[in-house]
Amino acid sequence: MHKILFAASEAHPLVKTGGLGDVAGSLPAALKHLHQDVRLILPAYRVAMANAGELREAARLTLPGYDAPVRLWEGRLPGTRVPLYLVDYPTYFDRPGGPYAGPDGRDWPDNAARYALFARAAVTVAMNQAGLDWQPDIVHCNDWQTGLIPALLAQPVSSPVATSVHRRSAAAPPRPATLFTIHNLAYQGLFPWEIFQTLGLPHTLWSMDAMEFYGKFSFIKGGLVFADRLTTVSPTYAREIRTPALGCGLDGLLNHRAAQLTGILNGADYNLWDPRHDPFIAHNYNTRTLQYKALNKTELQRRFNLPQNNELPLLGHVGRLVEQKGIDLLLDALPHLMQHPLQIAVLGSGERRFEQALLQSMERYPGRIGIIIGYHEELAHLVEAGADMFVMPSRFEPCGLNQLYSLRYGTAPIAHRTGGLADTIVDATPENLKAARATGFLFDAPTPAALHDAALRALTLFSRPPQWRKLMRRAMAQDFSWHQSARQYLALYQQALADARTSQHSRA
Ligand code: ADP
Ligand code: GLC
C-alpha cells in the first residue's frame, strides 16, 4: 500500500472549472478502491469550504514569511472515503469568484503568491512536519498550480528553502517521490521577475535549468524539471507535447525528460456520468431502452428554446469557450452546416468574443440554435443525454472528458483527431463500421470544412436508424472507467519511488 498525497487546485464537488476538477474528484477515490492510503490536498477556497461538509482543524502551521498561521482543515471529499486537507489562508482563498479568476473573469493578481503558499503547506505535510503524524511516500501533483511542490521538495537539505520553508532537521525523513501530471501544457503559470522576487524562493530556482522560462518565472517548469516522473492524460498528447506544434516552448525540456514521461488516459466517473442512473437528466435509459433518450432530447429542446422535434438531429456542445476548444471552427462551419435540417445546443462560458459570436448565431438562425452562456453542472448532463451528437472541434485536447461522457450516453462524438480524442474515439469509416468498431466521427484538419464533412457523415448515418442505433449501443458499451488508469498510476508510483531512492542516494 502506498501513502499518496494528491495535490490539486480544484476537485469536484468542492470546486470545478473543467476536467481537472473531474479528475481530482475521482482518481483519488479510484486509488482508494485499490486500497491505497490516498489523501487529497486543496486550497480552502470559500466555495470549497462551503461544499466540504464537516471539517475539523487538524493543524496550524507557522510558515516563515507569513504574518498569519495557515490552518489545515481535515474532512472527506464528499461522496467518497478520501481524506481531505484544505489549506486555509483567508487572505488568499476566502473570496468570491472562481479559483483562478475573480467574478470579472480576470486572473487574481496574486495567483503566484496564492499557489506558492499552497505549495509550501503541501510540502510541510509531505515532509511530515505539519504534526499530522503521516508522511506520504508519493506526492502526486497536477498542473502549474502545484508545480512548486516538486521544486521545493527537490531542494538539498542544507539549502535555505529546506530550512526556511519546512525546517528539515538533520534527522528529517527522506523526501517523498514526486509525480507531476500535465493536464494542459498551455497553462504554465508564468510571472515576471518582480513577482518572483516577492515570493521568498531560493534564487537558484531562477535559472533556465530550473524554473526560469524566457525571462519569466514558470510554475509548470517546477513540475517538469524536478518531479521524478511526469505523466500527461493521454498517450497521443504525451507524443504531441514533444513536438514544436504542441510543446508550447517546452518540447525541448520534455524531450530531455522523455524517459520519465508517459501518457495515462483519464477515466470517466460512471457513478456520476451514466444515463442508467444520472439524477440530472429527464429520463434514465440504457442500451435496451434507447427510446427514453428521446425524452431527454425533448427536455433539452425545451431548456434551450428549440422547437420540440424528435426527428431533427441535435448537435450538442459543452465547454470552456477558449481558443483550445475550437468553438470558432463550429461558428465558421455554420453557414454550411445550417443548410442541413438540424438543431444545435451549446452550453459554455469563457472569452467574451466567443460568447458574443454564439449569441449572434442564435439570432441569425432563430429556432435552430440554442445557446446558454454560463456554467451549469446539471445542464451539462442533460446536453450529454439529450443531444444525438456531441461536437468537439478542439485544436488540441490533452484528454477530454466530454467525449467519454458522450460515448456513455450514446451521443456520438464528432471530434478533431488530436490528443485524447484520437485515443478514445473510433472513427466511423466504412471499414470500422463493417468491423463493428466505430464509436464516433473524427476529422484530421482543424478546419470548418473538415468539421462539416465529419458532421455530414454523422448526419448520413443518423438517417439510417438501425445503423445509428448500433453505433450508439457500441459507444455506450465502451469502458473508460478509472479502474484501469488507476492501476497504471500505481505502477508508476512504484517506479517514481525507485527513481527517488536512486536520486537521493546519488545526492547523499
Ligand atoms: P477541459 O478540462 O479542457 O475544460 P474536459 O473535457 O476534460 O475539458 O472537461 C470539461 C469538464 O467541464 C466536463 O466535466 C464538462 O462537462 C465541464 N464543463 C465545461 N464547461 C461547462 C459549463 N459551461 N457548464 C457545465 N459544465 C461545464
Ligand atoms: C485539461 C485538458 C483536458 C483534460 C483535463 C483533465 O483541462 O484540457 O483535455 O481532460 O485537463 O485531465
XYZ file of C-alpha atoms and ligand atoms in Angstrom:
547
model
C 0.000 0.000 0.000
C 1.235 3.478 -0.897
C 0.702 6.653 1.039
C -0.187 9.261 -1.553
C -0.697 12.984 -1.131
C -2.723 14.143 -4.140
C -2.359 17.901 -4.631
C -4.691 19.823 -6.923
C -6.175 23.268 -7.358
C -9.733 22.018 -7.944
C -11.779 18.867 -7.287
C -15.417 18.069 -7.915
C -17.749 18.508 -5.989
C -15.848 21.124 -3.975
C -14.785 23.416 -6.814
C -14.546 22.807 -10.563
C -13.772 24.803 -13.690
C -13.057 21.915 -16.061
C -11.738 18.393 -16.447
C -9.029 18.749 -13.805
C -11.849 19.068 -11.282
C -13.390 15.839 -12.572
C -10.060 14.005 -12.375
C -9.072 15.234 -8.901
C -12.587 14.399 -7.736
C -12.486 10.808 -8.927
C -8.929 9.456 -9.359
C -8.207 9.600 -5.598
C -11.396 7.614 -4.953
C -10.339 5.053 -7.569
C -6.953 4.727 -5.830
C -8.760 4.298 -2.532
C -10.675 1.396 -4.093
C -7.303 -0.144 -4.844
C -6.606 0.005 -1.091
C -4.199 2.940 -1.212
C -3.854 5.449 1.623
C -4.523 8.464 -0.587
C -5.309 11.929 0.756
C -6.316 14.982 -1.202
C -4.974 18.481 -0.502
C -6.617 21.612 -1.921
C -6.695 25.340 -1.184
C -9.528 26.268 1.178
C -11.385 28.471 -1.298
C -14.579 29.938 0.120
C -16.692 27.737 -2.166
C -14.694 24.613 -1.283
C -15.140 25.261 2.436
C -18.876 25.708 1.884
C -19.160 22.442 -0.074
C -16.884 20.314 2.097
C -19.328 19.299 4.823
C -17.939 18.531 8.242
C -14.371 19.714 8.874
C -12.073 19.734 11.866
C -8.906 21.721 12.404
C -6.056 19.237 12.002
C -3.081 21.594 12.298
C -1.982 25.183 12.450
C 1.220 25.872 10.519
C 3.525 28.786 11.071
C 5.290 29.335 7.797
C 8.238 31.721 7.792
C 7.429 34.928 5.945
C 3.666 34.766 6.514
C 2.072 37.018 9.068
C -0.785 34.689 9.985
C -0.877 30.971 10.683
C -2.059 28.613 7.960
C -4.855 26.380 9.159
C -5.225 22.881 7.845
C -8.797 21.614 7.869
C -9.436 17.900 7.650
C -12.541 16.208 6.285
C -13.601 13.855 3.492
C -14.118 14.515 -0.155
C -17.942 14.379 -0.290
C -19.303 11.146 -1.713
C -16.009 9.296 -1.135
C -13.894 7.881 1.668
C -10.927 10.029 0.618
C -9.456 12.148 3.458
C -9.268 15.798 2.517
C -6.998 18.617 3.694
C -7.936 22.206 2.971
C -5.158 24.802 3.232
C -6.771 27.817 4.829
C -5.173 31.229 4.498
C -8.141 33.594 4.261
C -6.191 36.492 2.712
C -5.622 34.314 -0.358
C -8.522 31.921 -0.547
C -11.558 33.290 1.250
C -13.020 35.297 -1.642
C -15.962 35.158 -4.018
C -15.407 34.178 -7.655
C -13.522 31.267 -9.156
C -10.328 29.579 -8.014
C -8.127 31.338 -10.577
C -10.089 34.434 -11.529
C -12.423 36.950 -9.954
C -16.086 37.475 -10.786
C -14.975 39.794 -13.633
C -13.168 36.871 -15.293
C -9.704 38.337 -14.769
C -6.958 36.248 -13.123
C -6.432 37.073 -9.474
C -3.389 39.377 -9.443
C -1.803 37.467 -6.538
C -2.036 33.956 -8.067
C 1.732 33.385 -7.760
C 1.648 34.161 -4.046
C -1.515 32.089 -3.565
C -0.117 28.925 -5.135
C 3.320 29.434 -3.585
C 1.647 29.378 -0.180
C -0.385 26.313 -1.161
C 2.828 24.563 -2.275
C 4.614 25.400 0.977
C 1.739 23.999 3.019
C 1.687 20.831 0.870
C 5.451 20.438 1.299
C 5.083 20.775 5.057
C 2.562 17.921 5.019
C 4.720 15.917 2.609
C 7.681 16.166 4.974
C 5.537 15.153 7.949
C 6.162 18.499 9.571
C 2.567 19.577 9.910
C 2.006 17.486 13.018
C -0.343 15.045 11.250
C 1.802 12.052 12.095
C 1.567 10.906 8.489
C 4.101 11.043 5.699
C 3.241 10.205 2.115
C 5.730 8.221 0.083
C 4.343 9.768 -3.099
C 3.213 13.308 -3.821
C 1.078 13.426 -6.956
C 0.938 16.989 -8.333
C -1.341 18.346 -11.039
C -0.809 21.300 -13.365
C 1.068 24.540 -12.791
C -0.665 25.472 -9.563
C 1.236 22.609 -7.901
C 4.488 22.956 -9.871
C 6.412 24.456 -6.997
C 5.878 21.366 -4.829
C 8.358 19.069 -6.651
C 10.778 22.004 -6.934
C 10.749 22.691 -3.190
C 10.930 19.004 -2.309
C 13.976 18.598 -4.534
C 15.999 21.317 -2.799
C 19.047 19.956 -0.985
C 18.543 19.675 2.772
C 21.087 22.374 3.511
C 19.564 24.956 1.165
C 17.733 27.962 2.559
C 14.407 26.671 1.259
C 14.747 23.474 3.185
C 15.421 25.299 6.411
C 13.074 28.227 5.981
C 10.188 26.520 4.266
C 9.773 23.332 6.131
C 12.691 23.273 8.508
C 14.152 19.910 7.715
C 16.195 18.790 10.665
C 19.262 16.568 10.474
C 17.014 13.632 11.256
C 14.422 14.670 8.699
C 12.810 11.802 6.826
C 13.736 11.316 3.193
C 11.592 13.273 0.807
C 8.684 11.506 -0.849
C 8.822 10.690 -4.541
C 7.031 13.111 -6.829
C 4.858 12.652 -9.874
C 3.638 15.598 -11.928
C 0.654 15.263 -14.236
C 0.244 17.694 -17.118
C -3.452 18.241 -17.755
C -2.824 21.122 -20.103
C 0.617 22.378 -21.149
C -0.810 25.642 -22.434
C -1.434 26.898 -18.898
C 2.006 27.436 -17.424
C 1.710 29.864 -14.517
C 4.141 32.498 -15.873
C 5.022 35.518 -13.725
C 7.503 38.374 -14.092
C 10.804 38.651 -12.242
C 9.375 41.327 -9.958
C 6.814 38.852 -8.670
C 9.377 36.072 -8.327
C 11.370 38.382 -6.062
C 8.425 38.760 -3.704
C 7.902 35.013 -3.257
C 10.893 34.379 -0.990
C 12.062 31.374 -3.004
C 15.652 30.147 -3.398
C 17.394 32.216 -6.052
C 18.705 29.064 -7.679
C 15.175 28.471 -8.972
C 15.606 31.475 -11.286
C 17.693 29.616 -13.830
C 16.895 28.145 -17.212
C 17.772 24.728 -15.768
C 15.158 25.304 -13.101
C 12.048 27.497 -13.330
C 13.068 30.500 -15.418
C 11.436 30.494 -18.853
C 12.287 33.227 -21.371
C 12.610 35.884 -18.700
C 9.595 34.762 -16.688
C 9.111 32.523 -13.669
C 7.302 29.365 -14.786
C 5.421 27.376 -12.161
C 4.871 24.453 -14.517
C 8.630 24.060 -15.018
C 8.912 23.253 -11.327
C 6.979 20.083 -12.071
C 8.563 19.364 -15.453
C 12.158 19.784 -14.227
C 12.022 18.425 -10.685
C 9.359 15.704 -10.477
C 10.673 12.141 -10.501
C 8.059 11.117 -13.049
C 5.898 13.031 -15.496
C 2.606 11.985 -16.953
C 0.021 13.508 -19.162
C -3.552 12.470 -19.688
C -3.398 10.526 -22.958
C -0.725 8.631 -24.892
C -1.231 10.769 -28.010
C -0.863 14.062 -26.097
C 2.294 12.622 -24.483
C 3.757 12.415 -28.000
C 2.287 15.695 -29.220
C 3.817 17.808 -26.445
C 7.257 16.663 -27.536
C 6.784 18.484 -30.852
C 7.121 22.235 -31.519
C 3.487 22.339 -32.702
C 2.007 21.480 -29.305
C 5.019 21.753 -26.997
C 4.251 25.369 -26.028
C 8.003 26.089 -25.990
C 8.628 23.228 -23.562
C 9.097 20.424 -26.118
C 12.891 20.588 -25.715
C 12.640 20.027 -21.979
C 10.024 17.305 -22.439
C 12.214 15.509 -24.961
C 15.068 15.718 -22.496
C 12.799 14.047 -19.928
C 11.164 11.644 -22.385
C 12.291 8.587 -20.443
C 10.257 9.757 -17.438
C 7.189 10.897 -19.394
C 4.176 8.682 -20.077
C 0.558 9.132 -21.079
C -2.215 7.634 -18.965
C -5.759 8.141 -20.180
C -8.209 9.768 -17.828
C -11.166 7.709 -16.767
C -14.796 8.708 -16.571
C -16.579 8.543 -13.254
C -19.583 6.416 -14.142
C -21.034 6.927 -10.671
C -21.714 10.479 -11.790
C -21.906 10.126 -15.563
C -24.134 7.252 -16.649
C -27.590 7.576 -18.226
C -28.750 4.496 -16.313
C -28.813 6.381 -13.006
C -27.920 10.038 -13.695
C -30.243 12.088 -11.434
C -29.816 15.265 -13.510
C -31.460 14.032 -16.705
C -35.134 13.894 -17.609
C -35.338 10.116 -18.006
C -32.804 7.366 -17.384
C -32.054 4.910 -20.177
C -29.721 2.091 -21.180
C -28.789 0.194 -24.326
C -32.102 -1.689 -24.239
C -34.264 1.353 -23.535
C -32.849 3.800 -26.060
C -36.351 5.144 -26.720
C -36.146 7.062 -23.428
C -33.229 9.097 -24.729
C -35.829 10.978 -26.793
C -37.440 12.270 -23.583
C -34.121 13.899 -22.724
C -33.981 15.417 -26.173
C -37.412 16.952 -25.664
C -36.348 18.401 -22.320
C -33.110 19.703 -23.827
C -35.059 21.386 -26.630
C -37.345 22.961 -24.056
C -34.448 24.263 -21.938
C -32.673 25.701 -24.999
C -35.825 27.201 -26.501
C -35.738 24.964 -29.553
C -38.816 23.517 -31.251
C -39.574 20.066 -29.854
C -38.947 17.675 -32.682
C -37.523 14.222 -32.257
C -36.721 13.662 -35.943
C -34.237 16.502 -36.348
C -30.661 15.587 -35.429
C -29.462 17.675 -32.467
C -25.775 18.569 -32.113
C -24.648 19.477 -28.590
C -21.574 21.111 -27.125
C -20.465 21.888 -23.563
C -17.198 23.545 -22.765
C -14.949 26.387 -21.809
C -15.196 28.943 -24.604
C -11.483 29.371 -25.303
C -9.255 29.086 -28.382
C -8.269 25.494 -27.476
C -11.802 24.187 -27.848
C -12.194 25.334 -31.474
C -15.648 26.825 -30.978
C -14.754 29.277 -33.781
C -14.429 26.299 -36.135
C -18.008 25.390 -35.311
C -19.104 29.013 -35.785
C -17.321 29.216 -39.142
C -18.870 25.934 -40.254
C -22.414 27.189 -39.528
C -23.237 28.626 -42.988
C -22.733 25.136 -44.472
C -23.979 23.125 -41.501
C -27.232 25.051 -41.277
C -28.121 24.056 -44.814
C -28.994 20.663 -43.355
C -32.066 20.058 -41.243
C -30.613 20.023 -37.717
C -30.537 21.824 -34.379
C -27.589 22.929 -32.249
C -27.411 23.434 -28.468
C -24.321 24.950 -26.839
C -23.632 25.417 -23.126
C -20.456 27.286 -22.299
C -18.701 30.250 -20.821
C -15.348 31.874 -21.347
C -13.945 34.521 -23.659
C -16.350 37.342 -24.385
C -15.721 37.226 -28.162
C -16.874 33.607 -28.391
C -19.843 34.174 -26.107
C -20.960 37.077 -28.279
C -20.447 35.254 -31.563
C -22.538 32.338 -30.268
C -25.340 34.628 -29.155
C -25.291 36.321 -32.557
C -25.537 32.952 -34.304
C -28.643 32.238 -32.254
C -30.204 35.423 -33.645
C -29.137 34.557 -37.167
C -30.720 31.092 -37.009
C -33.751 31.563 -34.759
C -35.334 28.353 -33.526
C -32.401 26.320 -34.808
C -29.580 27.211 -32.451
C -29.947 27.384 -28.674
C -27.186 28.965 -26.584
C -26.866 29.102 -22.816
C -23.915 31.125 -21.558
C -22.864 30.116 -18.079
C -21.563 27.243 -16.025
C -24.260 24.731 -15.055
C -23.130 21.338 -13.881
C -26.597 19.759 -14.087
C -27.412 21.125 -17.523
C -24.162 19.640 -18.851
C -25.586 16.205 -18.028
C -28.793 16.990 -19.916
C -26.840 18.052 -23.028
C -24.958 14.739 -22.953
C -28.217 12.820 -22.590
C -30.429 14.824 -24.944
C -28.184 15.507 -27.938
C -27.719 12.996 -30.760
C -24.153 14.088 -31.469
C -21.547 15.947 -29.423
C -19.214 18.331 -31.269
C -15.617 18.658 -30.020
C -13.551 20.560 -32.585
C -10.688 21.125 -30.095
C -7.459 22.342 -31.687
C -5.692 20.236 -29.081
C -7.152 18.140 -26.295
C -4.883 16.576 -23.667
C -7.570 14.006 -22.865
C -11.074 15.441 -22.881
C -13.791 14.058 -20.689
C -16.857 15.196 -22.563
C -16.293 12.703 -25.373
C -16.048 9.928 -22.765
C -19.353 11.057 -21.277
C -20.860 11.348 -24.781
C -19.896 7.763 -25.587
C -21.548 6.524 -22.412
C -24.732 8.492 -23.219
C -24.908 7.157 -26.788
C -24.293 10.672 -28.117
C -21.857 10.200 -30.983
C -18.826 12.471 -30.694
C -17.761 14.453 -33.767
C -14.191 15.425 -32.940
C -10.820 16.584 -34.221
C -8.348 13.698 -34.250
C -5.975 15.012 -31.576
C -4.778 14.045 -28.092
C -7.213 12.036 -26.033
C -9.933 12.404 -28.663
C -7.829 10.328 -31.060
C -7.214 7.751 -28.324
C -10.824 7.229 -27.273
C -12.998 7.566 -30.386
C -13.040 5.083 -33.252
C -13.948 6.845 -36.483
C -16.959 5.567 -38.412
C -15.081 4.761 -41.605
C -16.705 2.146 -43.845
C -14.136 -0.423 -42.596
C -14.701 0.379 -38.924
C -18.459 0.277 -39.373
C -18.195 -3.073 -41.109
C -15.925 -4.435 -38.397
C -18.362 -3.205 -35.724
C -15.733 -0.968 -34.153
C -16.884 2.590 -34.888
C -17.991 4.805 -31.998
C -17.905 8.350 -33.433
C -16.625 10.666 -36.144
C -13.107 12.074 -36.396
C -11.668 14.705 -38.727
C -7.998 15.376 -39.358
C -7.578 19.057 -40.128
C -8.791 21.606 -37.592
C -10.807 23.479 -40.219
C -14.513 24.340 -40.604
C -14.623 22.329 -43.849
C -13.274 19.163 -42.221
C -15.665 19.574 -39.307
C -18.536 19.971 -41.772
C -17.525 16.829 -43.668
C -17.426 14.764 -40.484
C -20.796 16.165 -39.398
C -22.184 15.228 -42.791
C -21.027 11.643 -42.354
C -22.744 11.625 -38.961
C -25.970 13.037 -40.416
C -25.966 10.400 -43.141
C -25.637 7.574 -40.650
C -28.255 9.197 -38.414
C -30.714 8.965 -41.296
C -30.377 5.171 -41.138
C -31.824 4.426 -37.683
C -30.851 0.725 -37.421
C -27.205 1.543 -38.195
C -27.261 4.586 -35.941
C -28.619 2.550 -33.029
C -25.802 0.056 -33.488
C -23.258 2.856 -33.242
C -24.991 4.219 -30.143
C -25.021 0.847 -28.408
C -21.373 0.243 -29.216
C -20.420 3.681 -27.879
C -22.388 3.066 -24.697
C -20.622 -0.247 -24.154
C -17.136 1.320 -24.140
C -15.434 1.116 -20.772
C -13.320 4.094 -19.776
C -13.768 3.614 -16.049
C -10.976 4.745 -13.715
C -10.014 1.280 -12.567
C -7.595 0.592 -15.408
C -5.981 4.055 -15.277
C -5.651 3.990 -11.503
C -3.709 0.736 -11.818
C -1.354 2.376 -14.278
C -0.750 5.233 -11.834
C 0.047 2.688 -9.146
C 2.669 1.059 -11.320
C 4.151 4.480 -11.957
C 4.220 5.397 -8.268
C 6.309 2.287 -7.809
C 8.774 3.448 -10.439
C 8.811 7.012 -9.074
C 9.743 5.645 -5.671
C 12.606 3.692 -7.151
C 13.784 6.814 -9.028
C 13.570 8.964 -5.906
C 15.622 6.467 -3.924
C 18.315 6.409 -6.590
C 18.439 10.196 -6.858
C 18.641 10.632 -3.073
C 21.456 8.103 -2.936
C 23.371 9.858 -5.632
C 22.880 13.230 -3.902
C 23.906 11.915 -0.487
P -11.286 20.903 -20.058
O -10.767 20.347 -18.808
O -10.239 21.302 -21.012
O -12.266 22.016 -19.826
P -12.658 18.329 -20.369
O -13.460 17.774 -21.492
O -11.585 17.472 -19.829
O -12.110 19.751 -20.831
O -13.592 18.614 -19.123
C -14.546 19.615 -19.088
C -15.441 19.407 -17.881
O -16.003 20.658 -17.509
C -16.592 18.484 -18.153
O -16.996 17.838 -16.975
C -17.661 19.470 -18.627
O -18.954 18.980 -18.511
C -17.398 20.631 -17.702
N -17.832 21.921 -18.232
C -17.156 22.749 -19.067
N -17.876 23.857 -19.323
C -19.023 23.730 -18.642
C -20.199 24.554 -18.484
N -20.301 25.724 -19.107
N -21.181 24.108 -17.689
C -21.071 22.915 -17.059
N -20.011 22.103 -17.165
C -19.008 22.502 -17.937
C -7.357 19.702 -19.086
C -7.487 19.325 -20.550
C -8.483 18.232 -20.814
C -8.355 17.110 -19.782
C -8.462 17.694 -18.388
C -8.334 16.638 -17.299
O -8.248 20.691 -18.695
O -7.783 20.456 -21.349
O -8.258 17.699 -22.104
O -9.356 16.144 -19.983
O -7.434 18.616 -18.185
O -7.134 15.926 -17.379
